[in-house]
mmCIF file of C-alpha atoms in Angstrom:
data_model
loop_
_atom_site.group_PDB
_atom_site.id
_atom_site.type_symbol
_atom_site.label_atom_id
_atom_site.label_comp_id
_atom_site.label_asym_id
_atom_site.label_seq_id
_atom_site.Cartn_x
_atom_site.Cartn_y
_atom_site.Cartn_z
ATOM 1 C CA UNK Z 19 3.807 -70.920 -8.245
ATOM 2 C CA UNK Z 20 1.737 -71.473 -5.454
ATOM 3 C CA UNK Z 21 3.451 -70.340 -3.168
ATOM 4 C CA UNK Z 22 4.249 -67.209 -4.331
ATOM 5 C CA UNK Z 23 0.304 -66.559 -4.704
ATOM 6 C CA UNK Z 24 0.537 -67.685 -0.746
ATOM 7 C CA UNK Z 25 3.232 -65.541 -0.036
ATOM 8 C CA UNK Z 26 1.152 -62.462 -1.593
ATOM 9 C CA UNK Z 27 -1.875 -63.347 -0.327
ATOM 10 C CA UNK Z 28 0.023 -63.450 3.186
ATOM 11 C CA UNK Z 29 1.672 -60.107 2.699
ATOM 12 C CA UNK Z 30 -1.625 -58.377 1.995
ATOM 13 C CA UNK Z 31 -3.379 -59.900 4.958
ATOM 14 C CA UNK Z 32 -0.086 -58.668 6.911
ATOM 15 C CA UNK Z 33 -0.617 -54.969 5.591
ATOM 16 C CA UNK Z 34 -4.228 -54.931 6.674
ATOM 17 C CA UNK Z 35 -3.273 -56.132 9.900
ATOM 18 C CA UNK Z 36 -0.854 -52.892 10.268
ATOM 19 C CA UNK Z 37 -3.686 -50.909 8.705
ATOM 20 C CA UNK Z 38 -5.825 -51.720 11.159
ATOM 21 C CA UNK Z 39 -4.358 -51.715 14.142
ATOM 22 C CA UNK Z 40 -3.335 -48.084 13.128
ATOM 23 C CA UNK Z 41 -7.394 -46.949 12.736
ATOM 24 C CA UNK Z 42 -8.022 -48.538 16.289
ATOM 25 C CA UNK Z 43 -5.346 -47.387 17.911
ATOM 26 C CA UNK Z 44 -6.708 -43.618 16.488
ATOM 27 C CA UNK Z 45 -10.523 -44.535 17.138
ATOM 28 C CA UNK Z 46 -9.397 -45.764 20.815
ATOM 29 C CA UNK Z 47 -7.548 -42.366 21.442
ATOM 30 C CA UNK Z 48 -4.504 -44.365 22.255
ATOM 31 C CA UNK Z 49 -2.896 -42.292 19.461
ATOM 32 C CA UNK Z 50 -2.686 -38.970 19.016
ATOM 33 C CA UNK Z 51 -0.516 -36.560 16.746
ATOM 34 C CA UNK Z 52 2.621 -36.132 17.596
ATOM 35 C CA UNK Z 53 3.159 -40.025 18.970
ATOM 36 C CA UNK Z 54 6.226 -41.640 18.155
ATOM 37 C CA UNK Z 55 4.871 -45.718 17.490
ATOM 38 C CA UNK Z 56 6.129 -48.293 18.560
ATOM 39 C CA UNK Z 57 9.683 -49.504 16.938
ATOM 40 C CA UNK Z 58 9.930 -51.185 14.394
ATOM 41 C CA UNK Z 59 10.622 -54.757 15.991
ATOM 42 C CA UNK Z 60 9.089 -54.529 18.340
ATOM 43 C CA UNK Z 61 5.744 -53.535 16.778
ATOM 44 C CA UNK Z 62 6.025 -56.506 14.173
ATOM 45 C CA UNK Z 63 6.074 -59.033 16.709
ATOM 46 C CA UNK Z 64 3.152 -56.984 18.541
ATOM 47 C CA UNK Z 65 1.218 -57.561 15.094
ATOM 48 C CA UNK Z 66 2.384 -61.242 14.224
ATOM 49 C CA UNK Z 67 3.656 -59.493 10.701
ATOM 50 C CA UNK Z 68 7.242 -59.301 9.061
ATOM 51 C CA UNK Z 69 9.211 -56.346 9.150
ATOM 52 C CA UNK Z 70 9.743 -55.886 5.217
ATOM 53 C CA UNK Z 71 5.613 -56.171 5.261
ATOM 54 C CA UNK Z 72 5.520 -53.481 8.351
ATOM 55 C CA UNK Z 73 7.698 -51.421 6.352
ATOM 56 C CA UNK Z 74 5.179 -51.614 3.706
ATOM 57 C CA UNK Z 75 2.154 -50.766 5.652
ATOM 58 C CA UNK Z 76 4.221 -47.523 7.594
ATOM 59 C CA UNK Z 77 5.322 -45.855 3.832
ATOM 60 C CA UNK Z 78 1.299 -46.333 2.587
ATOM 61 C CA UNK Z 79 0.406 -44.286 5.847
ATOM 62 C CA UNK Z 80 3.347 -42.433 5.418
ATOM 63 C CA UNK Z 81 2.075 -42.027 1.270
ATOM 64 C CA UNK Z 82 -1.196 -41.169 2.440
ATOM 65 C CA UNK Z 83 -0.360 -38.291 4.736
ATOM 66 C CA UNK Z 84 -1.032 -40.194 8.568
ATOM 67 C CA UNK Z 85 3.010 -40.516 9.597
ATOM 68 C CA UNK Z 86 5.629 -38.901 9.369
ATOM 69 C CA UNK Z 87 8.530 -41.324 9.133
ATOM 70 C CA UNK Z 88 11.942 -40.034 10.632
ATOM 71 C CA UNK Z 89 15.746 -41.681 9.443
ATOM 72 C CA UNK Z 90 17.211 -43.431 12.880
ATOM 73 C CA UNK Z 91 14.366 -41.898 15.184
ATOM 74 C CA UNK Z 92 10.781 -43.650 13.790
ATOM 75 C CA UNK Z 93 7.380 -43.065 12.765
ATOM 76 C CA UNK Z 94 5.463 -40.386 14.117
ATOM 77 C CA UNK Z 95 1.741 -39.569 14.383
ATOM 78 C CA UNK Z 96 0.335 -36.663 11.549
ATOM 79 C CA UNK Z 97 -2.183 -34.685 11.661
ATOM 80 C CA UNK Z 98 -4.477 -35.720 8.748
ATOM 81 C CA UNK Z 99 -4.129 -33.511 5.653
ATOM 82 C CA UNK Z 100 -7.983 -32.552 4.378
ATOM 83 C CA UNK Z 101 -6.371 -32.193 0.916
ATOM 84 C CA UNK Z 102 -5.521 -35.970 0.398
ATOM 85 C CA UNK Z 103 -9.652 -36.913 1.693
ATOM 86 C CA UNK Z 104 -11.148 -34.564 -0.739
ATOM 87 C CA UNK Z 105 -8.474 -35.407 -3.783
ATOM 88 C CA UNK Z 106 -9.101 -39.220 -3.207
ATOM 89 C CA UNK Z 107 -13.305 -38.159 -3.011
ATOM 90 C CA UNK Z 108 -12.745 -35.563 -6.196
ATOM 91 C CA UNK Z 109 -11.422 -38.958 -8.166
ATOM 92 C CA UNK Z 110 -13.724 -42.034 -6.823
ATOM 93 C CA UNK Z 111 -16.491 -39.264 -7.457
ATOM 94 C CA UNK Z 112 -15.661 -38.128 -10.684
ATOM 95 C CA UNK Z 113 -15.686 -41.869 -11.954
ATOM 96 C CA UNK Z 114 -19.929 -41.375 -11.003
ATOM 97 C CA UNK Z 115 -23.145 -41.364 -13.351
ATOM 98 C CA UNK Z 116 -24.590 -37.860 -12.175
ATOM 99 C CA UNK Z 117 -21.683 -37.144 -9.514
ATOM 100 C CA UNK Z 118 -23.015 -33.405 -9.444
ATOM 101 C CA UNK Z 119 -26.746 -33.565 -8.117
ATOM 102 C CA UNK Z 120 -25.372 -36.395 -5.717
ATOM 103 C CA UNK Z 121 -22.583 -34.127 -4.658
ATOM 104 C CA UNK Z 122 -25.389 -31.443 -4.096
ATOM 105 C CA UNK Z 123 -27.890 -33.834 -1.696
ATOM 106 C CA UNK Z 124 -24.814 -34.131 0.149
ATOM 107 C CA UNK Z 125 -24.268 -31.079 0.300
ATOM 108 C CA UNK Z 126 -28.012 -29.778 1.503
ATOM 109 C CA UNK Z 127 -27.190 -32.823 4.092
ATOM 110 C CA UNK Z 128 -24.537 -31.491 5.547
ATOM 111 C CA UNK Z 129 -25.799 -27.474 5.484
ATOM 112 C CA UNK Z 130 -28.847 -28.240 6.981
ATOM 113 C CA UNK Z 131 -27.995 -29.906 9.741
ATOM 114 C CA UNK Z 132 -24.751 -27.102 10.372
ATOM 115 C CA UNK Z 133 -27.240 -24.258 10.214
ATOM 116 C CA UNK Z 134 -29.411 -25.757 12.797
ATOM 117 C CA UNK Z 135 -26.158 -26.311 15.340
ATOM 118 C CA UNK Z 136 -24.274 -22.969 13.786
ATOM 119 C CA UNK Z 137 -28.053 -20.729 15.511
ATOM 120 C CA UNK Z 138 -26.911 -22.698 19.238
ATOM 121 C CA UNK Z 139 -23.218 -22.685 18.652
ATOM 122 C CA UNK Z 140 -22.654 -20.162 16.521
ATOM 123 C CA UNK Z 141 -19.849 -17.352 18.426
ATOM 124 C CA UNK Z 142 -19.750 -13.594 17.299
ATOM 125 C CA UNK Z 143 -16.674 -13.948 15.745
ATOM 126 C CA UNK Z 144 -18.126 -16.327 13.696
ATOM 127 C CA UNK Z 145 -21.418 -14.087 13.153
ATOM 128 C CA UNK Z 146 -18.811 -11.403 12.171
ATOM 129 C CA UNK Z 147 -16.991 -13.407 9.565
ATOM 130 C CA UNK Z 148 -20.097 -14.380 7.705
ATOM 131 C CA UNK Z 149 -21.523 -11.134 7.710
ATOM 132 C CA UNK Z 150 -18.483 -9.851 6.175
ATOM 133 C CA UNK Z 151 -18.373 -12.674 3.128
ATOM 134 C CA UNK Z 152 -22.073 -11.188 2.612
ATOM 135 C CA UNK Z 153 -21.099 -8.043 1.724
ATOM 136 C CA UNK Z 154 -17.817 -9.717 -0.254
ATOM 137 C CA UNK Z 155 -20.688 -11.907 -2.343
ATOM 138 C CA UNK Z 156 -22.734 -8.321 -3.094
ATOM 139 C CA UNK Z 157 -19.760 -6.324 -3.959
ATOM 140 C CA UNK Z 158 -18.597 -9.085 -6.599
ATOM 141 C CA UNK Z 159 -22.463 -9.893 -8.459
ATOM 142 C CA UNK Z 160 -20.576 -9.292 -11.591
ATOM 143 C CA UNK Z 161 -18.113 -12.451 -11.133
ATOM 144 C CA UNK Z 162 -18.545 -15.447 -11.904
ATOM 145 C CA UNK Z 163 -15.198 -16.462 -10.629
ATOM 146 C CA UNK Z 164 -15.240 -13.981 -7.844
ATOM 147 C CA UNK Z 165 -18.887 -14.590 -7.120
ATOM 148 C CA UNK Z 166 -18.708 -18.106 -7.166
ATOM 149 C CA UNK Z 167 -15.363 -18.142 -4.578
ATOM 150 C CA UNK Z 168 -17.524 -15.687 -2.559
ATOM 151 C CA UNK Z 169 -20.717 -18.223 -3.103
ATOM 152 C CA UNK Z 170 -18.401 -20.972 -1.365
ATOM 153 C CA UNK Z 171 -16.600 -19.389 1.505
ATOM 154 C CA UNK Z 172 -20.653 -18.078 2.521
ATOM 155 C CA UNK Z 173 -21.069 -21.348 3.116
ATOM 156 C CA UNK Z 174 -18.168 -22.764 3.894
ATOM 157 C CA UNK Z 175 -18.443 -20.002 6.854
ATOM 158 C CA UNK Z 176 -22.276 -21.281 7.957
ATOM 159 C CA UNK Z 177 -20.836 -25.001 8.315
ATOM 160 C CA UNK Z 178 -17.449 -24.061 10.137
ATOM 161 C CA UNK Z 179 -19.582 -22.080 12.202
ATOM 162 C CA UNK Z 180 -21.467 -25.283 13.740
ATOM 163 C CA UNK Z 181 -18.303 -26.239 15.428
ATOM 164 C CA UNK Z 182 -19.127 -29.242 14.208
ATOM 165 C CA UNK Z 183 -15.633 -31.202 13.615
ATOM 166 C CA UNK Z 184 -17.148 -34.483 11.381
ATOM 167 C CA UNK Z 185 -19.560 -31.388 9.338
ATOM 168 C CA UNK Z 186 -16.491 -29.306 8.817
ATOM 169 C CA UNK Z 187 -14.660 -32.670 7.453
ATOM 170 C CA UNK Z 188 -16.873 -33.911 5.545
ATOM 171 C CA UNK Z 189 -17.623 -30.459 4.011
ATOM 172 C CA UNK Z 190 -14.029 -29.525 3.389
ATOM 173 C CA UNK Z 191 -13.895 -32.689 1.594
ATOM 174 C CA UNK Z 192 -15.722 -31.931 -0.933
ATOM 175 C CA UNK Z 193 -15.076 -28.860 -0.943
ATOM 176 C CA UNK Z 194 -13.212 -28.511 -4.695
ATOM 177 C CA UNK Z 195 -16.345 -30.465 -6.273
ATOM 178 C CA UNK Z 196 -18.812 -27.305 -4.810
ATOM 179 C CA UNK Z 197 -16.069 -24.520 -5.584
ATOM 180 C CA UNK Z 198 -16.499 -25.574 -9.546
ATOM 181 C CA UNK Z 199 -20.112 -25.808 -8.599
ATOM 182 C CA UNK Z 200 -20.400 -22.898 -7.360
ATOM 183 C CA UNK Z 201 -18.305 -20.972 -10.431
ATOM 184 C CA UNK Z 202 -20.598 -22.799 -12.879
ATOM 185 C CA UNK Z 203 -23.908 -22.257 -11.636
ATOM 186 C CA UNK Z 204 -22.500 -18.618 -11.564
ATOM 187 C CA UNK Z 205 -22.009 -18.717 -14.745
ATOM 188 C CA UNK Z 206 -25.509 -20.885 -15.881
ATOM 189 C CA UNK Z 207 -27.329 -18.302 -14.310
ATOM 190 C CA UNK Z 208 -25.737 -14.889 -15.160
ATOM 191 C CA UNK Z 209 -28.168 -13.924 -17.964
ATOM 192 C CA UNK Z 210 -31.040 -15.166 -15.805
ATOM 193 C CA UNK Z 211 -33.546 -12.252 -14.704
ATOM 194 C CA UNK Z 212 -33.680 -11.257 -11.049
ATOM 195 C CA UNK Z 213 -30.783 -13.295 -10.299
ATOM 196 C CA UNK Z 214 -28.498 -10.401 -8.685
ATOM 197 C CA UNK Z 215 -31.629 -9.584 -5.582
ATOM 198 C CA UNK Z 216 -32.555 -13.325 -5.339
ATOM 199 C CA UNK Z 217 -28.501 -14.374 -4.685
ATOM 200 C CA UNK Z 218 -28.649 -10.730 -2.435
ATOM 201 C CA UNK Z 219 -31.792 -11.294 -0.705
ATOM 202 C CA UNK Z 220 -31.697 -15.504 -0.324
ATOM 203 C CA UNK Z 221 -28.694 -14.725 1.469
ATOM 204 C CA UNK Z 222 -29.293 -12.019 3.674
ATOM 205 C CA UNK Z 223 -32.366 -13.978 5.109
ATOM 206 C CA UNK Z 224 -29.854 -16.575 6.138
ATOM 207 C CA UNK Z 225 -28.229 -14.995 7.776
ATOM 208 C CA UNK Z 226 -30.379 -13.087 9.548
ATOM 209 C CA UNK Z 227 -32.251 -16.061 10.886
ATOM 210 C CA UNK Z 228 -28.760 -16.878 11.699
ATOM 211 C CA UNK Z 229 -28.683 -13.766 13.861
ATOM 212 C CA UNK Z 230 -31.793 -14.894 15.402
ATOM 213 C CA UNK Z 231 -30.693 -18.303 16.550
ATOM 214 C CA UNK Z 232 -34.313 -19.257 14.859
ATOM 215 C CA UNK Z 233 -32.845 -22.935 13.462
ATOM 216 C CA UNK Z 234 -36.168 -24.430 12.299
ATOM 217 C CA UNK Z 235 -36.180 -20.873 9.838
ATOM 218 C CA UNK Z 236 -32.419 -20.913 9.654
ATOM 219 C CA UNK Z 237 -33.334 -24.237 8.560
ATOM 220 C CA UNK Z 238 -36.895 -23.573 6.115
ATOM 221 C CA UNK Z 239 -34.813 -20.123 4.673
ATOM 222 C CA UNK Z 240 -31.614 -22.272 3.485
ATOM 223 C CA UNK Z 241 -33.944 -25.371 1.621
ATOM 224 C CA UNK Z 242 -35.557 -22.229 0.652
ATOM 225 C CA UNK Z 243 -32.245 -21.013 -0.918
ATOM 226 C CA UNK Z 244 -31.134 -24.820 -2.597
ATOM 227 C CA UNK Z 245 -35.207 -24.916 -4.387
ATOM 228 C CA UNK Z 246 -35.122 -21.412 -5.531
ATOM 229 C CA UNK Z 247 -31.988 -21.934 -7.133
ATOM 230 C CA UNK Z 248 -32.677 -25.479 -9.424
ATOM 231 C CA UNK Z 249 -35.671 -23.550 -10.305
ATOM 232 C CA UNK Z 250 -33.630 -20.767 -11.768
ATOM 233 C CA UNK Z 251 -31.403 -22.712 -13.100
ATOM 234 C CA UNK Z 252 -34.155 -24.914 -14.631
ATOM 235 C CA UNK Z 253 -35.276 -22.079 -16.180
ATOM 236 C CA UNK Z 254 -31.783 -20.546 -17.723
ATOM 237 C CA UNK Z 255 -31.203 -24.271 -19.651
ATOM 238 C CA UNK Z 256 -35.043 -23.535 -20.985
ATOM 239 C CA UNK Z 257 -33.808 -20.229 -22.445
ATOM 240 C CA UNK Z 258 -31.002 -21.409 -23.523
ATOM 241 C CA UNK Z 259 -32.469 -24.381 -25.884
ATOM 242 C CA UNK Z 260 -35.451 -22.221 -27.068
ATOM 243 C CA UNK Z 261 -35.849 -21.498 -30.703
ATOM 244 C CA UNK Z 262 -37.155 -17.925 -31.049
ATOM 245 C CA UNK Z 263 -36.869 -17.172 -33.992
ATOM 246 C CA UNK Z 264 -36.727 -19.409 -36.323
ATOM 247 C CA UNK Z 265 -36.107 -19.479 -39.940
ATOM 248 C CA UNK Z 266 -39.981 -18.888 -42.107
ATOM 249 C CA UNK Z 267 -40.149 -21.650 -44.840
ATOM 250 C CA UNK Z 268 -40.554 -20.025 -48.215
#
């Protein structure tokens, strides 16, 4: 029994050694997309792990979308699929209490830094695209699904205009949750007075700050947008649960 446990612990340690090696090679730039890993025999000797353990670790990396194992040719580095990371984070975060509140705080942090960078780095193409998305947002004000999707696309484009691969990657990883949030918020506030005018004006002001390339004012307008949105949502909750016409006692 002890020998079985020891063998399992050795396998786990060997697998971790392979994963650590792969991660460090990527971080150091030694391995890049399309590169072929060392052959199985050579790699197992280099890492000091058995070939069965190596094969299992490589299969794990392939299942996660990091490797492409081609029969008879070897294992090749793949470009990471962000959908995999997004699914992983969704499953993890969905188990946490107050998950969406935490996601929103992460969103605010990412977007506020992203818009500052966008003011400095956005190309004319970025600005034109964001303007088009603003137009689409204004055209879908009456649709929770369409409007929510347009709202998300506008904010996603702001992050992409930051030209920061790290911020875009992190934002993409929570995209599924954010899309759901945008639609849900449209549903929750659709009967709130002045919501249509607010949505248009808030996004228009953010876009104008971006066009002016004013990072301080752009961040200020974005934070104001988040704060007012929270306040409108709070009012919609109060209105939904306020009893206006209580039955009179006889």
